[in-house]
mmCIF file of C-alpha atoms in Angstrom:
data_model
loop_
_atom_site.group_PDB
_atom_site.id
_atom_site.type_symbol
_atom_site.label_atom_id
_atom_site.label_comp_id
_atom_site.label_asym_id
_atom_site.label_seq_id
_atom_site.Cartn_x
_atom_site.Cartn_y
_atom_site.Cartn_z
ATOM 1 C CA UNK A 9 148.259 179.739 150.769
ATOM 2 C CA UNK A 10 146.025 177.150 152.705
ATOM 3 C CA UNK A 11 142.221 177.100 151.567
ATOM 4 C CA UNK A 12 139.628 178.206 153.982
ATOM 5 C CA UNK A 13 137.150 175.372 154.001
ATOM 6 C CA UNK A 14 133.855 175.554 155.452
ATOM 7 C CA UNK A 15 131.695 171.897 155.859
ATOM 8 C CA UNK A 16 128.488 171.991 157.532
ATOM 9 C CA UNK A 17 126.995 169.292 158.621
ATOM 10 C CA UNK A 18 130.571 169.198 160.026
ATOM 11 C CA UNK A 19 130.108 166.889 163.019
ATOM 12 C CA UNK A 20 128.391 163.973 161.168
ATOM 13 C CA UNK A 21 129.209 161.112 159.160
ATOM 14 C CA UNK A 22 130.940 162.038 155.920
ATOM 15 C CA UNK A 23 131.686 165.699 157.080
ATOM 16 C CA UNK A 24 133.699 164.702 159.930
ATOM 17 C CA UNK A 25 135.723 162.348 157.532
ATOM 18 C CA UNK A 26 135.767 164.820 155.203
ATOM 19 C CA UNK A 27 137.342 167.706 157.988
ATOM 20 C CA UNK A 28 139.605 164.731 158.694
ATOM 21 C CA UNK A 29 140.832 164.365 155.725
ATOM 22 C CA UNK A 30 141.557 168.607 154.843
ATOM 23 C CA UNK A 31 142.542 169.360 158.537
ATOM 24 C CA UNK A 32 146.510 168.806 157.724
ATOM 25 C CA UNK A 33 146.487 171.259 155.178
ATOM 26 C CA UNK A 34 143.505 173.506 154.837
ATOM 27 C CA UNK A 35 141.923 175.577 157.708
ATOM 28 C CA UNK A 36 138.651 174.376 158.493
ATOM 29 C CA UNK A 37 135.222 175.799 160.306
ATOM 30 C CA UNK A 38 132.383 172.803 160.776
ATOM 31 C CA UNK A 39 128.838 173.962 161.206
ATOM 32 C CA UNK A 40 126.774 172.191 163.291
ATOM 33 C CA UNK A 41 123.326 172.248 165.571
ATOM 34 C CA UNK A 42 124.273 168.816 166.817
ATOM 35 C CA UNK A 43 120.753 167.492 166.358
ATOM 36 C CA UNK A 44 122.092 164.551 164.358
ATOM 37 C CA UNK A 45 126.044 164.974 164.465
ATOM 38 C CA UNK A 46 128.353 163.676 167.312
ATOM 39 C CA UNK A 47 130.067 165.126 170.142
ATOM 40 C CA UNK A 48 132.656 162.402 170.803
ATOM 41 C CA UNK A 49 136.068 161.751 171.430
ATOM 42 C CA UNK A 50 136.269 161.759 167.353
ATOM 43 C CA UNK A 51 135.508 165.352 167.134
ATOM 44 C CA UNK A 52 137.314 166.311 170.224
ATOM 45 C CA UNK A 53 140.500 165.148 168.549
ATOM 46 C CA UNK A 54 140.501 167.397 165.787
ATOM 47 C CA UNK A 55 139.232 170.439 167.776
ATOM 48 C CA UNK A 56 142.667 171.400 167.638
ATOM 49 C CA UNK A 57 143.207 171.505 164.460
ATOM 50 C CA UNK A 58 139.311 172.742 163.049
ATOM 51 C CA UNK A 59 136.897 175.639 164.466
ATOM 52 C CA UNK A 60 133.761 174.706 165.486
ATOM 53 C CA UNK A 61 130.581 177.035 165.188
ATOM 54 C CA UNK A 62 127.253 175.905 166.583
ATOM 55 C CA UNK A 63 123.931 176.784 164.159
ATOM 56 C CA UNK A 64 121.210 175.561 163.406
ATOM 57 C CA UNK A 65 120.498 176.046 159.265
ATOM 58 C CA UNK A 66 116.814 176.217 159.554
ATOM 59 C CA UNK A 67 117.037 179.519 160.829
ATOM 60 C CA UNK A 68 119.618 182.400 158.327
ATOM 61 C CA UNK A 69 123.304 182.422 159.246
ATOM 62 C CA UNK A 70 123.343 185.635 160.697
ATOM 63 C CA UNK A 71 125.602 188.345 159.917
ATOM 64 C CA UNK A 72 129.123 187.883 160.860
ATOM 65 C CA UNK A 73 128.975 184.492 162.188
ATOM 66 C CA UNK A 74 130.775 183.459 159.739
ATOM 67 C CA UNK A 75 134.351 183.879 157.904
ATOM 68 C CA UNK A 76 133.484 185.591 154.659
ATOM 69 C CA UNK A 77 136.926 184.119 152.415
ATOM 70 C CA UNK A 78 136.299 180.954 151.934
ATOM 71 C CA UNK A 79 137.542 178.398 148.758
ATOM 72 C CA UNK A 80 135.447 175.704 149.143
ATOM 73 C CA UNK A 81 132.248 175.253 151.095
ATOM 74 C CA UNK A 82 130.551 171.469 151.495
ATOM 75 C CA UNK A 83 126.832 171.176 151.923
ATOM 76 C CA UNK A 84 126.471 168.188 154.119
ATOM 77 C CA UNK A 85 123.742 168.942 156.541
ATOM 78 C CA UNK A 86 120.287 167.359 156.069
ATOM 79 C CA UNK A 87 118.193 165.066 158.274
ATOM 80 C CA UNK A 88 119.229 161.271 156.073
ATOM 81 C CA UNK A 89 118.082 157.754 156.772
ATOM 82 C CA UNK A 90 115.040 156.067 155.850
ATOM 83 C CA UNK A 91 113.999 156.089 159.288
ATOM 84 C CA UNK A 92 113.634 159.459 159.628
ATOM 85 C CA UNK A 93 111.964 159.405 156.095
ATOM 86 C CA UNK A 94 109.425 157.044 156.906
ATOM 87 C CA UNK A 95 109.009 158.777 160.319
ATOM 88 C CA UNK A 96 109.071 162.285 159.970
ATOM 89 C CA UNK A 97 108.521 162.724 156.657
ATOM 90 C CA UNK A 98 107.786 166.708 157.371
ATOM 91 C CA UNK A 99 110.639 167.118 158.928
ATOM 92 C CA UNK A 100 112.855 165.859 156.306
ATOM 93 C CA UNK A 101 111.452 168.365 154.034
ATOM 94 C CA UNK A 102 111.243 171.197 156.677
ATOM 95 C CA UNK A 103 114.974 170.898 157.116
ATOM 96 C CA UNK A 104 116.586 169.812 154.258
ATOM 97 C CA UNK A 105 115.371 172.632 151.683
ATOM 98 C CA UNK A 106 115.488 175.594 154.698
ATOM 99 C CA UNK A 107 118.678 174.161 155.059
ATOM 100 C CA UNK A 108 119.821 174.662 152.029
ATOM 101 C CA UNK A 109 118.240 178.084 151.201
ATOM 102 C CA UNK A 110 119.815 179.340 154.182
ATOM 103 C CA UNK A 111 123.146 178.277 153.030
ATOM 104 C CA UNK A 112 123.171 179.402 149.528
ATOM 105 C CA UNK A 113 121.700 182.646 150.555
ATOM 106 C CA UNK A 114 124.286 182.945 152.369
ATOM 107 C CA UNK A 115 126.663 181.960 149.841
ATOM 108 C CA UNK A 116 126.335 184.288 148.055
ATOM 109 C CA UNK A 117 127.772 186.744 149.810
ATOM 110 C CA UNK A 118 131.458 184.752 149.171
ATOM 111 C CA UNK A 119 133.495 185.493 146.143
ATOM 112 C CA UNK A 120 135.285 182.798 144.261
ATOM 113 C CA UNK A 121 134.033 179.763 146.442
ATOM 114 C CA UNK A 122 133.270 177.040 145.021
ATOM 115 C CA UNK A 123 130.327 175.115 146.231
ATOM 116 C CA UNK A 124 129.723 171.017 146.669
ATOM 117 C CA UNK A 125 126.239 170.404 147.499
ATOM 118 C CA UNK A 126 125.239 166.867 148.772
ATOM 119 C CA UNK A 127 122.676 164.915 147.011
ATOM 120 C CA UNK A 128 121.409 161.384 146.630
ATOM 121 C CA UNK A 129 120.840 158.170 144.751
ATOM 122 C CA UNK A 130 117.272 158.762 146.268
ATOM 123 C CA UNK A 131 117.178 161.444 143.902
ATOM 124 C CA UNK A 132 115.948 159.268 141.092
ATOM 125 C CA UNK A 133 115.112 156.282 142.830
ATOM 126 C CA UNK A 134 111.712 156.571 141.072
ATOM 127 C CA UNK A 135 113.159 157.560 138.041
ATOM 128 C CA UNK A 136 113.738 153.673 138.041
ATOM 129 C CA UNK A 137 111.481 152.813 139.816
ATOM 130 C CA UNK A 138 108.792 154.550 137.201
ATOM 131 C CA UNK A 139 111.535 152.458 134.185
ATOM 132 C CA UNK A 140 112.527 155.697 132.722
ATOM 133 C CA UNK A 141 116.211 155.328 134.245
ATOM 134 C CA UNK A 142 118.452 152.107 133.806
ATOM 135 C CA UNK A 143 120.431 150.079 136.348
ATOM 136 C CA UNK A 144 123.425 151.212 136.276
ATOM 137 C CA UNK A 145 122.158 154.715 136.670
ATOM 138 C CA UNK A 146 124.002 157.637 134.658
ATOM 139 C CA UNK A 147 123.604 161.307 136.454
ATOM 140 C CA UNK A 148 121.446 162.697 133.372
ATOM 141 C CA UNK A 149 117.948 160.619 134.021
ATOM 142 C CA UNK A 150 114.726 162.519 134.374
ATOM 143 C CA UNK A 151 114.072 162.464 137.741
ATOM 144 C CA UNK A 152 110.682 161.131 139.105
ATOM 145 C CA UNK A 153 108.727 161.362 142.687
ATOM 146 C CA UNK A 154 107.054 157.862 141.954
ATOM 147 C CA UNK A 155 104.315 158.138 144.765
ATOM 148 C CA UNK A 156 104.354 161.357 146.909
ATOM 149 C CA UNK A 157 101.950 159.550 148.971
ATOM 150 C CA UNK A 158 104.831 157.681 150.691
ATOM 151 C CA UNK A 159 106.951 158.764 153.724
ATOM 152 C CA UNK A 160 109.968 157.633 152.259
ATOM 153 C CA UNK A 161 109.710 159.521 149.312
ATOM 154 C CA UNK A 162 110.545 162.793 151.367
ATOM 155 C CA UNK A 163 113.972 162.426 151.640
ATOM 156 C CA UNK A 164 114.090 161.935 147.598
ATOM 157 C CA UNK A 165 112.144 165.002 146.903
ATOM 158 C CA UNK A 166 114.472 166.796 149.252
ATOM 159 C CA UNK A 167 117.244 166.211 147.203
ATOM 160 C CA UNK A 168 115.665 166.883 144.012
ATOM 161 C CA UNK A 169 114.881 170.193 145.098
ATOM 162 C CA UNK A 170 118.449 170.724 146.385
ATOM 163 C CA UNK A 171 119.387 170.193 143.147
ATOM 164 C CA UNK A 172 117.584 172.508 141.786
ATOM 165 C CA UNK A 173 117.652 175.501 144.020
ATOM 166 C CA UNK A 174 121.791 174.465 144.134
ATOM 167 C CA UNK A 175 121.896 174.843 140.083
ATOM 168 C CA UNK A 176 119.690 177.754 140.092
ATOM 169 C CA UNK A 177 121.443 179.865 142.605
ATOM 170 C CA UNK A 178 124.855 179.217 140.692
ATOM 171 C CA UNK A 179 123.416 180.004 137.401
ATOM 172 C CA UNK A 180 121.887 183.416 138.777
ATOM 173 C CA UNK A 181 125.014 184.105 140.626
ATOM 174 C CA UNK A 182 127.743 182.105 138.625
ATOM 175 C CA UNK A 183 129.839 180.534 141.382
ATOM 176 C CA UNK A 184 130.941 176.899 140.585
ATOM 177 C CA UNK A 185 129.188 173.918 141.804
ATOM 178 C CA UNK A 186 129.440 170.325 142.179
ATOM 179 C CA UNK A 187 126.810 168.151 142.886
ATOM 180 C CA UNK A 188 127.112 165.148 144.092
ATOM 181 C CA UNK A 189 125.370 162.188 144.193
ATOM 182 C CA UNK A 190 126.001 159.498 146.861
ATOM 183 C CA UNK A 191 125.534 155.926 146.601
ATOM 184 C CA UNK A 192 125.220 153.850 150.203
ATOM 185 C CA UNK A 193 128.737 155.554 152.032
ATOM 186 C CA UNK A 194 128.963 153.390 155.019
ATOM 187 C CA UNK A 195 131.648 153.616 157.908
ATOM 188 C CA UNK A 196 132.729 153.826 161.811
ATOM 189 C CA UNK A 197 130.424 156.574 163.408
ATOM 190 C CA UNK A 198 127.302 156.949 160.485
ATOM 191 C CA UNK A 199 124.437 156.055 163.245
ATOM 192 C CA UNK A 200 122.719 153.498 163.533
ATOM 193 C CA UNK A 201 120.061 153.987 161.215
ATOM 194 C CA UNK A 202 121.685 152.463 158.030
ATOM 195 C CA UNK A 203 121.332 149.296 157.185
ATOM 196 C CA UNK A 204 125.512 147.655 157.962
ATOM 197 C CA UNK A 205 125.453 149.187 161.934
ATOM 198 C CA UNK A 206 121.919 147.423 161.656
ATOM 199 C CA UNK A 207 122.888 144.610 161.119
ATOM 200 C CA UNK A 208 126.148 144.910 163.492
ATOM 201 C CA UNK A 209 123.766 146.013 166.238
ATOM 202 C CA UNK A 210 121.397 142.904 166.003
ATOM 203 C CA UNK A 211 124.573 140.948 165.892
ATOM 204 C CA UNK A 212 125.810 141.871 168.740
ATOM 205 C CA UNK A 213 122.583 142.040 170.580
ATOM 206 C CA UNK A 214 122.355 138.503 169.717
ATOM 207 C CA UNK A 215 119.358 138.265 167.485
ATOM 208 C CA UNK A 216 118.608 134.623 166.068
ATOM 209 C CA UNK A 217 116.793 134.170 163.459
ATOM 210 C CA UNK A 218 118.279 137.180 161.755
ATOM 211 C CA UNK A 219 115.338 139.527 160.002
ATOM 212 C CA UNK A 220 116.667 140.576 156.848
ATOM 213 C CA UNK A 221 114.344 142.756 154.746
ATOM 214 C CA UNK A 222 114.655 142.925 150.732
ATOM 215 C CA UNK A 223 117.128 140.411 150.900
ATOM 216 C CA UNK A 224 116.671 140.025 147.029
ATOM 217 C CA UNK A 225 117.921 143.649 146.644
ATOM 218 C CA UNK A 226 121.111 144.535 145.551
ATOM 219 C CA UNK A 227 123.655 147.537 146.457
ATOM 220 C CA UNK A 228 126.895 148.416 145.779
ATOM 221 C CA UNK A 229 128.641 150.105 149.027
ATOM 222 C CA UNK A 230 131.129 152.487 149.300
ATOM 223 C CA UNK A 231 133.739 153.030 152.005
ATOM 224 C CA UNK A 232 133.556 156.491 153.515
ATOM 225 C CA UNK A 233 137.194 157.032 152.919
ATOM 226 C CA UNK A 234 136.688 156.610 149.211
ATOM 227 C CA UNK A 235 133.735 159.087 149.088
ATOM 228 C CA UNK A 236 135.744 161.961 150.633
ATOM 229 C CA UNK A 237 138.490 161.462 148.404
ATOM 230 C CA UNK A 238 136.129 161.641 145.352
ATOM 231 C CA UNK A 239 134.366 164.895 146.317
ATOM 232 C CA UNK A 240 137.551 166.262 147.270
ATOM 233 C CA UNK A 241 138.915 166.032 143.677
ATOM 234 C CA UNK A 242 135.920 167.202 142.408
ATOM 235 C CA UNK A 243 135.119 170.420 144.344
ATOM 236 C CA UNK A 244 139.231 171.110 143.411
ATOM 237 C CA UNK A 245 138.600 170.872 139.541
ATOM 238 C CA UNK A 246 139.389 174.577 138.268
ATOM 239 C CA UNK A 247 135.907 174.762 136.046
ATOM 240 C CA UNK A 248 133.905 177.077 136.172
ATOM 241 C CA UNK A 249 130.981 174.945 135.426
ATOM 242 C CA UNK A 250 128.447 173.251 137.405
ATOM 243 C CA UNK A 251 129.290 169.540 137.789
ATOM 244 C CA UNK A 252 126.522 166.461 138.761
ATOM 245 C CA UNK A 253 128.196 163.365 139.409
ATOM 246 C CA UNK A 254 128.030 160.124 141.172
ATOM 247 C CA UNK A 255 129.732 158.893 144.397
ATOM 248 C CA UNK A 256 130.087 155.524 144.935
ATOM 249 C CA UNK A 257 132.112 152.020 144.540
ATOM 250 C CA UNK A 258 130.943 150.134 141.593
ATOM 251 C CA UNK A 259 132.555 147.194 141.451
ATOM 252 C CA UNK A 260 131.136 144.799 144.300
ATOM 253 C CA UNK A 261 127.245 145.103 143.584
ATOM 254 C CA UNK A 262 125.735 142.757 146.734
ATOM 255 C CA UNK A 263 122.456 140.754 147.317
ATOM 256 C CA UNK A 264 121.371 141.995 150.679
ATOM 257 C CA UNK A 265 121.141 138.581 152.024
ATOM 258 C CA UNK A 266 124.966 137.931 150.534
ATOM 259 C CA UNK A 267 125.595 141.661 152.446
ATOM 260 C CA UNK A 268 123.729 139.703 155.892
ATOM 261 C CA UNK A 269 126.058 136.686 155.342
ATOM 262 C CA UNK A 270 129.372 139.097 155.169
ATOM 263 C CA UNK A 271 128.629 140.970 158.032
ATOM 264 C CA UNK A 272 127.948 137.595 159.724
ATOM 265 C CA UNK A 273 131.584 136.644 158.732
ATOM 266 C CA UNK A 274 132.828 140.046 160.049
ATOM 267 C CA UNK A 275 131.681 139.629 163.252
ATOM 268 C CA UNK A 276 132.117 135.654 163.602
ATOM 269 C CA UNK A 277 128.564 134.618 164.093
ATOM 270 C CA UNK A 278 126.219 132.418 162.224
ATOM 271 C CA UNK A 279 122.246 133.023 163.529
ATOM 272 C CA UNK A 280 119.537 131.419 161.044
ATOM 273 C CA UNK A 281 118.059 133.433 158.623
ATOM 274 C CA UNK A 282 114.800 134.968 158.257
ATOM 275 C CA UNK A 283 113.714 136.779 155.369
ATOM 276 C CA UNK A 284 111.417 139.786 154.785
ATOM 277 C CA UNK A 285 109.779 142.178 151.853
ATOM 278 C CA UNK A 286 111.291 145.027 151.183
ATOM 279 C CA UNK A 287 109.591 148.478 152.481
ATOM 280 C CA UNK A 288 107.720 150.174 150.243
ATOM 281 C CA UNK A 289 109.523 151.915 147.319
ATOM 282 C CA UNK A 290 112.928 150.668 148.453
ATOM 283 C CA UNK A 291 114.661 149.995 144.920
ATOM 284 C CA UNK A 292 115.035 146.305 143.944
ATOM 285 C CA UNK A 293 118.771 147.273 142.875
ATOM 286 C CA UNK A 294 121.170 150.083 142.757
ATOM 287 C CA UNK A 295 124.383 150.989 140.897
ATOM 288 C CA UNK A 296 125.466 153.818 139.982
ATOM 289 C CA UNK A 297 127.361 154.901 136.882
ATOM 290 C CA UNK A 298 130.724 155.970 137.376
ATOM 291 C CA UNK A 299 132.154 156.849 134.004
ATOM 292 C CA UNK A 300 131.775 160.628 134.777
ATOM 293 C CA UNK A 301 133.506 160.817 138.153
ATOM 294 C CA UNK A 302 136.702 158.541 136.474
ATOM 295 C CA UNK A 303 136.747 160.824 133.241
ATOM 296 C CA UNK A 304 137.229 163.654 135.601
ATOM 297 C CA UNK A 305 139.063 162.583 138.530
ATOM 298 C CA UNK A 306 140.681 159.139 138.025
ATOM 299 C CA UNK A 307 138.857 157.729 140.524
ATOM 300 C CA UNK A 308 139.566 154.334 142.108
ATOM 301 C CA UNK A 309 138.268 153.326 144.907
ATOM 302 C CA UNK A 310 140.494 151.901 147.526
ATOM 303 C CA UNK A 311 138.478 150.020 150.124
ATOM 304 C CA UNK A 312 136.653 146.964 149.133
ATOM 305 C CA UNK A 313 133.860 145.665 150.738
ATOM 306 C CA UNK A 314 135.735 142.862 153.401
ATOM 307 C CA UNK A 315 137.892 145.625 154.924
ATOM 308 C CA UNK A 316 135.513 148.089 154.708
ATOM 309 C CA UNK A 317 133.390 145.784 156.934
ATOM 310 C CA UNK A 318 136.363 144.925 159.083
ATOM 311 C CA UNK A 319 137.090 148.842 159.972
ATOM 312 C CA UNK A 320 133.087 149.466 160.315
ATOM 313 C CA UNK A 321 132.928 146.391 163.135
ATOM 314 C CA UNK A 322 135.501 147.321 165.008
ATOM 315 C CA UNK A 323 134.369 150.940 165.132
ATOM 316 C CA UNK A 324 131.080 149.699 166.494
ATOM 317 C CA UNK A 325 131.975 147.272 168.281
ATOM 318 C CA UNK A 326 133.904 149.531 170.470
ATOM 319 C CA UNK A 327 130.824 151.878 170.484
ATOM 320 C CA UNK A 328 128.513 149.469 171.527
ATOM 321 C CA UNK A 329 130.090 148.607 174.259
ATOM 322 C CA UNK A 330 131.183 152.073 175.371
ATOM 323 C CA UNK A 331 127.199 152.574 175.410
ATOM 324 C CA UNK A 332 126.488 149.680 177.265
ATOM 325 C CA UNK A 333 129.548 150.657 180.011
ATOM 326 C CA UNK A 334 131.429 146.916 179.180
#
């Protein structure tokens, strides 16, 4: 029997990959407003094969809107970016955690699904930040909202709270749960709001000097296709118990200026350099710890950092100039 999977967030990033990915052999419903996710030729090709229902999460699902047997049900929708962070910091908050209530509420009304909520390095980012968590970064740190003061720190909070309503809810209810924790998933069609398209963009727009900000900073990236088939795994393990576990690729940690000088490779030009700070409480380094997500899955990841970058480019390099009509 094929599962029933629902994603929402459906028609963004990851959960477009994701529906990709499950299409061929699992029927799936994406749940979308479409006030950050893509209507593009991308999603029009799996149409086909997915259903597509139009919400927005802030408000409740209502009643019969949706299917009420499904297996597995991804979290992915959330307002994500530092951008919108630094920028709306309120809405961020507004629409991550009504988000979420409105899904597990929801929820709840399923029997036997199992749920994969998505959460966020930024989740402890002041946990090291504040030196109570260690580089690389294990899922069971305290967590810490170093300065509340700062924008940025609403996206964080967000997820911490996710967390919490997300382990809460299953506890009360006992479905199973898997929470997941992504580190820097990059990839054709994530926005342009990230720091790789950045740089692409700027690139291609011809920008010389090149402003690189926290160039000293280091992250380790991971491919998009890599992510999916890590939460994938996960959200099919057959316990019972609520999982937390990192997402990521931890085996090319990159300087940000070294990250500038790949992309510059990637897309065959060679503009001057010229350095910044970092934003405030962007983390001077990032890596996550892995050990849990191998013990359980056997995770590898497949992509490394060169082709990644390849498949990203051409992606937006395609996109670009659709948007520019060349």
């Amino acid at each position: 029997m094929r599962k029933k999977i629902l994603i929402t967030g459906g028609a963004g990033f990851i959960g477009l990959h994701l529906a990709g990915k499950l299409a061929a052999t699992c029927d799936v419903t994406l749940l979308d407003d479409f006030s950050r996710g893509r209507s593009d030729e991308r999603l029009a090709a799996l149409l086909g094969r997915v259903t597509l229902v139009e919400h927005d999460l802030t408000t409740p699902v209502p009643d019969g809107l949706l299917a009420d047997d499904f297996t597995e049900v991804y979290h992915l929708a959330a307002v994500v970016g530092v951008v919108h962070s630094n920028e709306e910091p309120q809405r961020v908050l507004r629409t991550n955690l009504l988000a979420t209530v409105h899904l597990l509420d929801w929820f709840t009304t399923l029997t036997g699904a199992t749920l994969c909520f998505a959460s966020s390095s930024e989740a402890y980012a002041g946990s090291v930040e504040a030196g109570v968590a260690e580089v690389p970064t294990t899922e069971d740190v305290p967590l810490v909202v170093s300065d509340p003061t700062v924008a940025r720190s609403s996206y964080g909070f967000s997820k911490i709270a996710g967390e919490l309503l997300c382990r809460n809810y299953a506890r009360t209810y006992g479905f199973p749960l898997r929470m997941v924790r992504f580190h820097n998933i990059y990839g054709p069609r994530m926005g342009y709001e990230h720091v790789i398209p950045q740089f692409i963009e700027r690139l291609l727009g011809g920008a010389d000097p090149f402003p690189v900000y926290g160039a000293d900073q280091s992250r380790a990236f991971c491919y998009v296709d890599d992510a999916v088939d890590a939460i994938t795994a996960l959200t099919a393990l057959p316990t019972k118990e609520t999982l937390l576990v990192n997402i990521g690729n931890d085996l090319e940690e990159v300087l940000i200026e070294d990250l500038a000088t790949k992309v510059f490779e990637t897309v065959g030009r060679r503009p001057a350099l010229d350095l910044h700070p970092a934003p405030p409480l962007s983390p001077g380094r990032r890596l996550p710890d892995l050990t849990r997500l191998r013990e359980l899955t056997g995770y590898a990841p497949k992509v490394d950092l060169s082709e990644g970058l390849r498949r990203t480019y051409e992606w937006y390099a395609r996109d670009i100039a659709a948007r520019e009509g060349r």
